Amino acid sequence: MKNILVTGGAGFIGSAFVRYMVETYPDYNIIVYDKLTYAGNLDNLLPVSDEPNYRFDRGDIADRETVRRVFDLYDIDTVVNFAAESHVDRSILSPDAFIHTDVVGTYILLDESRRRNLERFVQVSTDEVYGDVEEGFSTEDDPFAPNSPYAASKAGGEMMVRAYHVTHGLNTVITRGSNTYGPYQYPEKLIPFFTTEAIDDRPLPVYGDGRQVRDWLHVDDHARGIDMALHRGEPGEAYNVAGENQRTNIDITHRILELLGKPDTLIKSVPDREGHDRRYAMNCDKLRALGWERQTTFEDGLEATVRWYIENEWWWRKIKTGAYLDYYKAQYAARLAASDSPAP
Ligand code: NAD
Ligand code: DAU
């Protein structure tokens, strides 16, 4: 393993992985390949932009010619695929891009990886493939039951990874991460969205009763989990990367407001997300057996994350303009207008 292509490396988790890999493995060449969609941001990679073992190339994972050119140009031997459309609400509004990238794009990457007989292909996936988990903890052998177009597109990508391992013997590993938070997260996801809205004293639209449960994982722990699977995972296997830290959305919302010194009156209960999964929770003993341990507690991680958004307005203020505001309007205008209760 020497020349690692990190697809989607300009996004939230991909860029954390790149920052970590560039520093941890000076002997590896880390090449980011990213389409720079609305969620891709070269500011996320500024901390490594001058490092000799880092390169960036722009392109679409579903564009076979460009993928092939990049594989040849950098003599790629390993792929870690983060590239995806990643936001559930957007997949409900307009699912086309999800099928294009998460399903077709994954297939193109796999097919080119097989042609070159790559040493390793890591697919970064999600706990959402297991669907709603009313009680207990999902393990890697549980059946898939994706409920949103996003989750279904990720499950489709995973099925193709499985097929390329079984049929073509490609050396694949899949990671399934839980809800991830930290710096540089696009402010459409719960924690950065609510933090940056609350800084500006704007309403926080909590879906439904706010009692949905997510399992929160710090982005640096997620990046280290993917590294562990990359280096030590068994070919053809999947590994859960869990926060083992289940919280309701409303508890997180109150904590963000507390950290910012803002009033609970900013909370608005709005009509629920369609098909909203009530709870995710995973067991991650399999990854732990490879040697992975989380290093960040949620209390410390959330506090540091909120502080990061307070101290880095340069990063998010320029995002929350233009097309972002069009999306905000499509997703929230009617919901907030329909909101008649202040807090769940
Ligand atoms: P993100 O939306 O922040 O970043 C996605 C990146 O992929 C962006 O840089 C974007 O430009 C790029 N991209 C999109 N389409 C592309 C294409 N066709 N070709 C090349 N690049 C393209 O996403 P994220 O939150 O960092 O998630 C990264 C991966 O981790 C995704 O596969 C996601 O499904 C998975 N995941 C995310 C979470 C989470 O909580 N955010 C949890 C578990 C798994
Ligand atoms: O579980 C892993 C998944 O976590 C990843 O695969 C996805 O890429 C990632 O986006 C995330 O999906 P969620 O839908 O769980 O994340 P989101 O931040 O959108 O929402 C978290 C919870 O907060 C969810 O129950 C919906 C709720 N929510 C979210 C937003 C944006 C609200 O109540 N109001 C909101 O405005």
Coordinates of N, CA, C and O and ligand atoms in Angstrom, one line a residue, residues 85-89 125-128 150 154 177-180 185 188-191 193-194 205-208 210 212-216 249 270 273 276-277 280 327 332, ligand 2:
E85 N -23.5 11.3 -1.8 CA -24.5 12.2 -1.3 C -24.9 11.7 0.0 O -25.3 10.5 0.2
S86 N -24.9 12.6 1.1 CA -24.9 12.0 2.4 C -26.1 12.5 3.3 O -26.2 12.1 4.4
H87 N -26.9 13.4 2.8 CA -27.9 14.0 3.7 C -29.3 13.5 3.4 O -29.9 13.6 2.3
V88 N -29.9 12.8 4.5 CA -31.2 12.2 4.3 C -32.3 13.1 3.8 O -33.0 12.7 2.9
D89 N -32.4 14.3 4.4 CA -33.4 15.2 4.0 C -33.3 15.5 2.5 O -34.4 15.6 1.8
S125 N -19.5 3.1 4.7 CA -20.9 3.0 4.7 C -21.5 3.5 6.0 O -20.8 4.1 6.8
T126 N -22.7 3.1 6.3 CA -23.4 3.8 7.4 C -24.3 2.8 8.2 O -24.8 1.8 7.6
D127 N -24.6 3.1 9.4 CA -25.5 2.3 10.2 C -26.9 2.4 9.7 O -27.8 1.5 10.1
E128 N -27.2 3.3 8.8 CA -28.6 3.5 8.3 C -29.0 2.3 7.4 O -30.2 2.1 7.2
Y150 N -31.6 7.8 0.8 CA -30.1 7.8 1.1 C -29.7 6.5 1.6 O -28.7 5.9 1.1
K154 N -27.0 3.8 -0.2 CA -25.8 3.3 0.5 C -25.8 1.7 0.5 O -24.8 1.1 0.4
G177 N -20.4 3.4 9.8 CA -20.3 4.4 10.8 C -21.6 4.9 11.4 O -22.6 4.9 10.7
S178 N -21.6 5.3 12.6 CA -22.8 5.9 13.2 C -22.7 7.4 13.0 O -21.8 7.9 12.4
N179 N -23.7 8.1 13.5 CA -23.8 9.6 13.4 C -22.5 10.3 13.8 O -22.2 10.2 15.0
T180 N -21.9 11.0 12.9 CA -20.6 11.6 13.2 C -20.7 13.1 13.4 O -21.5 13.7 12.7
Q185 N -18.0 20.1 9.6 CA -19.2 19.4 9.1 C -20.2 20.4 8.4 O -20.5 21.4 9.0
E188 N -25.8 21.5 7.5 CA -27.1 21.0 7.2 C -27.5 19.9 8.2 O -28.6 19.5 8.4
K189 N -26.4 19.3 8.8 CA -26.6 18.1 9.7 C -26.9 18.7 11.1 O -26.5 19.8 11.4
L190 N -27.5 17.9 11.9 CA -28.1 18.4 13.2 C -27.2 19.3 14.0 O -27.5 20.4 14.3
I191 N -26.0 18.8 14.4 CA -25.1 19.5 15.3 C -24.6 20.8 14.7 O -24.8 21.9 15.3
F193 N -25.7 22.5 12.2 CA -26.9 23.3 11.8 C -27.4 24.0 13.0 O -27.6 25.3 13.0
F194 N -27.7 23.3 14.0 CA -28.3 23.9 15.2 C -27.3 24.9 15.9 O -27.7 25.9 16.4
P205 N -35.4 23.9 14.3 CA -36.5 23.1 13.9 C -36.3 21.6 14.3 O -35.7 20.8 13.6
V206 N -36.8 21.2 15.4 CA -36.7 19.8 15.9 C -37.8 19.0 15.3 O -39.0 19.4 15.4
Y207 N -37.5 17.9 14.6 CA -38.5 17.1 13.9 C -39.3 16.3 14.9 O -38.8 15.6 15.8
G208 N -40.7 16.4 14.8 CA -41.6 15.6 15.6 C -41.4 15.8 17.1 O -41.2 17.0 17.5
G210 N -38.8 14.9 18.9 CA -37.4 15.1 19.3 C -36.8 13.9 20.1 O -35.7 14.0 20.6
Q212 N -36.2 10.9 18.9 CA -35.4 10.0 18.1 C -34.0 9.8 18.7 O -33.4 10.8 19.2
V213 N -33.5 8.6 18.6 CA -32.2 8.4 19.2 C -31.1 8.1 18.1 O -31.4 7.3 17.1
R214 N -30.0 8.8 18.2 CA -28.9 8.6 17.3 C -27.6 8.2 18.1 O -27.6 8.6 19.3
D215 N -26.7 7.5 17.5 CA -25.5 7.1 18.3 C -24.3 7.9 17.8 O -23.9 7.8 16.7
W216 N -23.8 8.8 18.6 CA -22.9 9.9 18.2 C -21.4 9.5 18.4 O -21.0 9.0 19.4
N249 N -32.4 13.5 20.2 CA -32.1 14.8 19.5 C -32.4 16.0 20.4 O -31.7 17.0 20.4
V270 N -41.3 21.0 14.8 CA -41.9 21.1 13.4 C -42.3 19.7 12.9 O -41.9 18.7 13.4
R273 N -39.7 14.5 9.8 CA -39.1 14.0 8.5 C -39.9 12.7 8.1 O -40.3 11.9 8.9
H276 N -39.0 8.8 9.1 CA -37.9 9.0 10.0 C -37.7 7.8 10.9 O -38.5 7.4 11.7
D277 N -36.4 7.3 10.8 CA -36.1 6.2 11.7 C -36.0 6.7 13.2 O -35.5 7.7 13.4
Y280 N -31.1 4.4 16.0 CA -30.0 3.6 15.5 C -29.1 3.3 16.7 O -28.8 4.1 17.6
Y327 N -31.9 25.7 -0.3 CA -32.2 24.4 0.3 C -32.9 24.7 1.6 O -33.9 24.0 2.0
Y332 N -37.3 23.9 5.2 CA -37.8 24.4 6.5 C -38.9 25.5 6.4 O -39.6 25.6 7.4
Ligands
DAU2 O1 -26.4 7.3 11.1 C1 -25.4 7.7 10.2 C2 -26.0 8.8 9.3 O2 -26.0 10.0 10.1 C3 -25.1 9.1 8.1 O3 -25.1 8.0 7.3 C4 -25.6 10.3 7.3 O4 -24.8 10.6 6.3 C5 -25.8 11.5 8.2 O5 -26.4 12.6 7.6 C6 -26.6 11.1 9.5 O6 -28.0 10.9 9.2 P1 -29.1 11.5 10.1 O7 -30.3 11.7 9.3 O8 -29.2 10.7 11.4 O9 -28.4 12.9 10.5 P2 -29.0 14.4 10.6 O10 -28.0 15.3 11.2 O11 -29.7 14.9 9.4 O12 -30.2 14.2 11.7 C7 -29.9 13.7 13.0 C8 -31.2 13.6 13.8 O13 -31.7 15.0 14.0 C9 -32.3 12.9 13.0 O14 -33.1 12.1 13.9 C10 -33.1 14.0 12.4 C11 -33.0 15.2 13.4 N1 -33.0 16.5 12.9 C12 -32.2 16.8 11.9 C13 -32.2 18.1 11.3 C14 -31.2 18.5 10.2 C15 -34.0 17.4 13.3 O15 -34.8 17.1 14.2 N2 -34.0 18.7 12.7 C16 -33.2 19.0 11.7 O16 -33.3 20.2 11.2

